[in-house]
C-alpha positions as YAML, in Angstrom:
chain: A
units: angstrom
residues:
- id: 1
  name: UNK
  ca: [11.28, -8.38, -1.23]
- id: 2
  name: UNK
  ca: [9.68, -5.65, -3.19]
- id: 3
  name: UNK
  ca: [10.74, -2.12, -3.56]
- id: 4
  name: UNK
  ca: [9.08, 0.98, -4.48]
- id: 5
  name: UNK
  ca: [11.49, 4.40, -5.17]
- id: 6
  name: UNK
  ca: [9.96, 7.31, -5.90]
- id: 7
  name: UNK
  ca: [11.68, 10.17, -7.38]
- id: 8
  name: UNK
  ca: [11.05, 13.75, -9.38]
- id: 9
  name: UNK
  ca: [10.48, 15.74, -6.20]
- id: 10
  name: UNK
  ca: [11.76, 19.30, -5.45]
- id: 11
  name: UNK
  ca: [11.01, 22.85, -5.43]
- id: 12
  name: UNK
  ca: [8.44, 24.77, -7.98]
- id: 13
  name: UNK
  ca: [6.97, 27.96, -7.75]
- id: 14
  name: UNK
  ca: [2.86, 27.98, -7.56]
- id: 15
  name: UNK
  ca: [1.44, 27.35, -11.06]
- id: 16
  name: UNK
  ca: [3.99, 25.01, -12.16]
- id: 17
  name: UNK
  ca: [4.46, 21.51, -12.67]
- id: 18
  name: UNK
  ca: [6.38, 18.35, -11.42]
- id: 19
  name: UNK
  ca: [6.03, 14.71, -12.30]
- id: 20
  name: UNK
  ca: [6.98, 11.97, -10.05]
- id: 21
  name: UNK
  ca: [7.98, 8.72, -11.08]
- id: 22
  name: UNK
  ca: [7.61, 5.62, -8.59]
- id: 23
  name: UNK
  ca: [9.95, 2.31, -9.79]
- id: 24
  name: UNK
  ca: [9.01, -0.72, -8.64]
- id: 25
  name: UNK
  ca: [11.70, -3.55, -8.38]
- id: 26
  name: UNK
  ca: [11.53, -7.46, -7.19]
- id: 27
  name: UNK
  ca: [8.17, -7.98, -8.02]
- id: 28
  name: UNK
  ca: [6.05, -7.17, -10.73]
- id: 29
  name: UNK
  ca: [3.05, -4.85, -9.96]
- id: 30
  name: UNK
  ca: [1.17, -5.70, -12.47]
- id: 31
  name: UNK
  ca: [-1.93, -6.93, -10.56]
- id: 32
  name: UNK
  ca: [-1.79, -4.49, -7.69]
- id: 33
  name: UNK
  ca: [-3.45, -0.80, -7.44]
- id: 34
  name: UNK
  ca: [-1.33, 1.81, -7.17]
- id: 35
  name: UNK
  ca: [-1.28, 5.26, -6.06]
- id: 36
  name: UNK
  ca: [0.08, 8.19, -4.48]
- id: 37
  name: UNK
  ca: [-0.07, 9.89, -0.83]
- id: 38
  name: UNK
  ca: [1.12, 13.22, 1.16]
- id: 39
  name: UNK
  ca: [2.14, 14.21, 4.57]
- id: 40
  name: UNK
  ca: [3.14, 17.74, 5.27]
- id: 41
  name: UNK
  ca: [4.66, 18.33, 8.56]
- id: 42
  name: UNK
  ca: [2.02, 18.29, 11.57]
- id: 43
  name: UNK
  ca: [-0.83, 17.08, 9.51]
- id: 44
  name: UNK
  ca: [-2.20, 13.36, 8.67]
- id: 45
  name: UNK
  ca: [-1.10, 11.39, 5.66]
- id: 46
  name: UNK
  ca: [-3.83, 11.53, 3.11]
- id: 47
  name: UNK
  ca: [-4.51, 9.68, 0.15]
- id: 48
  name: UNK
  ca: [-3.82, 11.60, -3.34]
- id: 49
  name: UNK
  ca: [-4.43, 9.73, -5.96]
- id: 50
  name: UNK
  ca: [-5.06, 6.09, -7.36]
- id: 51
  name: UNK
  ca: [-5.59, 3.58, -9.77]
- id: 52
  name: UNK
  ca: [-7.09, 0.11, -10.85]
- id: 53
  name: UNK
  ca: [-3.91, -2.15, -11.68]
- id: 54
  name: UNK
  ca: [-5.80, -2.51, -15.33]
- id: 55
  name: UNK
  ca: [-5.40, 1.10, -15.71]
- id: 56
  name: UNK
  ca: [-8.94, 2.07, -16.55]
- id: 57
  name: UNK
  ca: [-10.23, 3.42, -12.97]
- id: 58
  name: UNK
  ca: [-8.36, 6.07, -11.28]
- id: 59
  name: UNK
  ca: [-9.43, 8.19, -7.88]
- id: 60
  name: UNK
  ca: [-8.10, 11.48, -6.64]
- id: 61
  name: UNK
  ca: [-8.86, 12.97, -3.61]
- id: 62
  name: UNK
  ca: [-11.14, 16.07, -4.16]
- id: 63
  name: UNK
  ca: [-7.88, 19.08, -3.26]
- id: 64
  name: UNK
  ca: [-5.99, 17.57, -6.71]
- id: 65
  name: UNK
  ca: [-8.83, 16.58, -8.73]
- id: 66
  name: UNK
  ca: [-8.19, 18.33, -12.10]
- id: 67
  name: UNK
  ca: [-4.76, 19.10, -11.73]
- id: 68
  name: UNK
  ca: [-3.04, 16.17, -10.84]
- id: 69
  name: UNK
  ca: [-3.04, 12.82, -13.60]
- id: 70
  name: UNK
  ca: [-2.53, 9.59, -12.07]
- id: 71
  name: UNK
  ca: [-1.03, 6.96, -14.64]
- id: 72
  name: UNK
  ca: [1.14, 3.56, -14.74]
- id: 73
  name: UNK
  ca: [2.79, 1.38, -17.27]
- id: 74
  name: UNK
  ca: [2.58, -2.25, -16.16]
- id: 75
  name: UNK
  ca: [5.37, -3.21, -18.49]
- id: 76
  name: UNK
  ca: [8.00, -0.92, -16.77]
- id: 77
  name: UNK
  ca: [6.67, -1.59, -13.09]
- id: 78
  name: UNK
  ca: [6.61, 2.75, -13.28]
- id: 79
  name: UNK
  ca: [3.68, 4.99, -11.34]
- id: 80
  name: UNK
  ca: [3.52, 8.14, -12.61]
- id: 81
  name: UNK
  ca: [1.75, 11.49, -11.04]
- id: 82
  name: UNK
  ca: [1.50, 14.42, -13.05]
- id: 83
  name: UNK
  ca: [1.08, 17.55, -10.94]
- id: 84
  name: UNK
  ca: [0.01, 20.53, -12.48]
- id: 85
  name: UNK
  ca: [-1.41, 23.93, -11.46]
- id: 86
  name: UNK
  ca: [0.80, 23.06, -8.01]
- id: 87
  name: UNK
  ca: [-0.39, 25.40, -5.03]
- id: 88
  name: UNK
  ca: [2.13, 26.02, -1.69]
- id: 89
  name: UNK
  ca: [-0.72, 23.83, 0.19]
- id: 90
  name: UNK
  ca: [0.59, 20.65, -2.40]
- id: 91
  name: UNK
  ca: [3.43, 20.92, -0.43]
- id: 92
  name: UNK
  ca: [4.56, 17.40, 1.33]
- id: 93
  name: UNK
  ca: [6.31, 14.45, 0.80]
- id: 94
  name: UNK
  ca: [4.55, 12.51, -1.75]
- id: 95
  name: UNK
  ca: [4.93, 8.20, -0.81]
- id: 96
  name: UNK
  ca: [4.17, 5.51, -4.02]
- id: 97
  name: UNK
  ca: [1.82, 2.91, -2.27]
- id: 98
  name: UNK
  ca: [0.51, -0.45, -4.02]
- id: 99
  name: UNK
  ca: [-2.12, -2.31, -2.80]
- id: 100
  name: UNK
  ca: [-5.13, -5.03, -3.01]
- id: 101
  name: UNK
  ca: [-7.42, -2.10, -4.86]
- id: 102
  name: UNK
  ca: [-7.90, 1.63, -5.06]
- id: 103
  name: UNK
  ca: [-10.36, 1.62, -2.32]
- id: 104
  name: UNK
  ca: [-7.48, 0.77, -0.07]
- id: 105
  name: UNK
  ca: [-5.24, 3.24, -1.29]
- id: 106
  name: UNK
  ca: [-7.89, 6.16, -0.10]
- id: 107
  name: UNK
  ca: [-7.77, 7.95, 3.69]
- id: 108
  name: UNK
  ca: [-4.57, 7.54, 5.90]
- id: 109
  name: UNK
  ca: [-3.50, 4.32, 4.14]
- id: 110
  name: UNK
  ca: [-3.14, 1.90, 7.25]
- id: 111
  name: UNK
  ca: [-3.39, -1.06, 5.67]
- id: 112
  name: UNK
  ca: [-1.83, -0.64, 2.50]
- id: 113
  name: UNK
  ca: [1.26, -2.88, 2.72]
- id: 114
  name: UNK
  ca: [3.96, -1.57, 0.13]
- id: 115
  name: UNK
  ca: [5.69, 1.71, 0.55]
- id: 116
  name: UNK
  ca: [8.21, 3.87, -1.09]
- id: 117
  name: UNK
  ca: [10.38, 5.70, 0.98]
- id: 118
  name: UNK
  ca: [9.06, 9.38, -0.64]
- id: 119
  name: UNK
  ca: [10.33, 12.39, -2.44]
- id: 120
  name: UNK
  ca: [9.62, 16.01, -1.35]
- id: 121
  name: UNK
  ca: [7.44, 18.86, -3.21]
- id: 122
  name: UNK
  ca: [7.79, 21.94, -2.20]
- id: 123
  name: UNK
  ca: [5.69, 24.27, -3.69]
- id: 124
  name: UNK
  ca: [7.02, 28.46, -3.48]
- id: 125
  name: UNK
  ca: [4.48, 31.27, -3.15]
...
């Protein structure tokens, strides 16, 4: 069994910052891709943010791209997202997600096959 718990979530006023963590227990992740998704209530989950389980290729979906920082450290099984410059449309519950490659971990996510359970952002106008 492998586990993914995300936490850092809560509420920040636009312009500020959060950082969510993702743990990953059971297995090491080392040689999966991770990344981040959202779903806000009424609309489709959407990809975020991902990256290469070597660390040196990272994606983010065109709504964060400069603001948010995807990163990982292999030797802690740990996902990080830096979110910065948050806006009250960032608002959602943000899922970890580990798959075969990043190109998985981009649209709705159907086939990726490891989930955390997901932490809320809200973001205040």
């Amino acid at each position: 069994q492998v586990q993914l718990v995300e936490s850092g979530g809560g509420l920040v006023q636009a312009g500020g910052s959060l950082r969510l963590s993702c743990a990953a227990s059971g297995r090491t992740f080392s040689s999966y891709a991770m990344g981040w998704f959202r779903q806000a209530p009424g609309k489709e989950r959407e990809s975020v943010a991902a990256i290469r389980w070597s660390g040196d290729s990272t994606y983010y979906s065109d709504s964060v791209k400069g603001r948010f920082t995807i990163s990982r450290d292999n030797a802690k099984n740990t996902l990080y997202l830096q979110m910065n410059s948050l806006k009250p449309e960032d608002t959602a519950v943000y899922y970890c997600a580990a798959g075969s490659g990043v190109l998985q971990l981009r649209g709705t996510g159907r086939s990726v096959p490891y989930w955390g359970k997901g932490t809320l952002v809200t973001v205040s106008s």
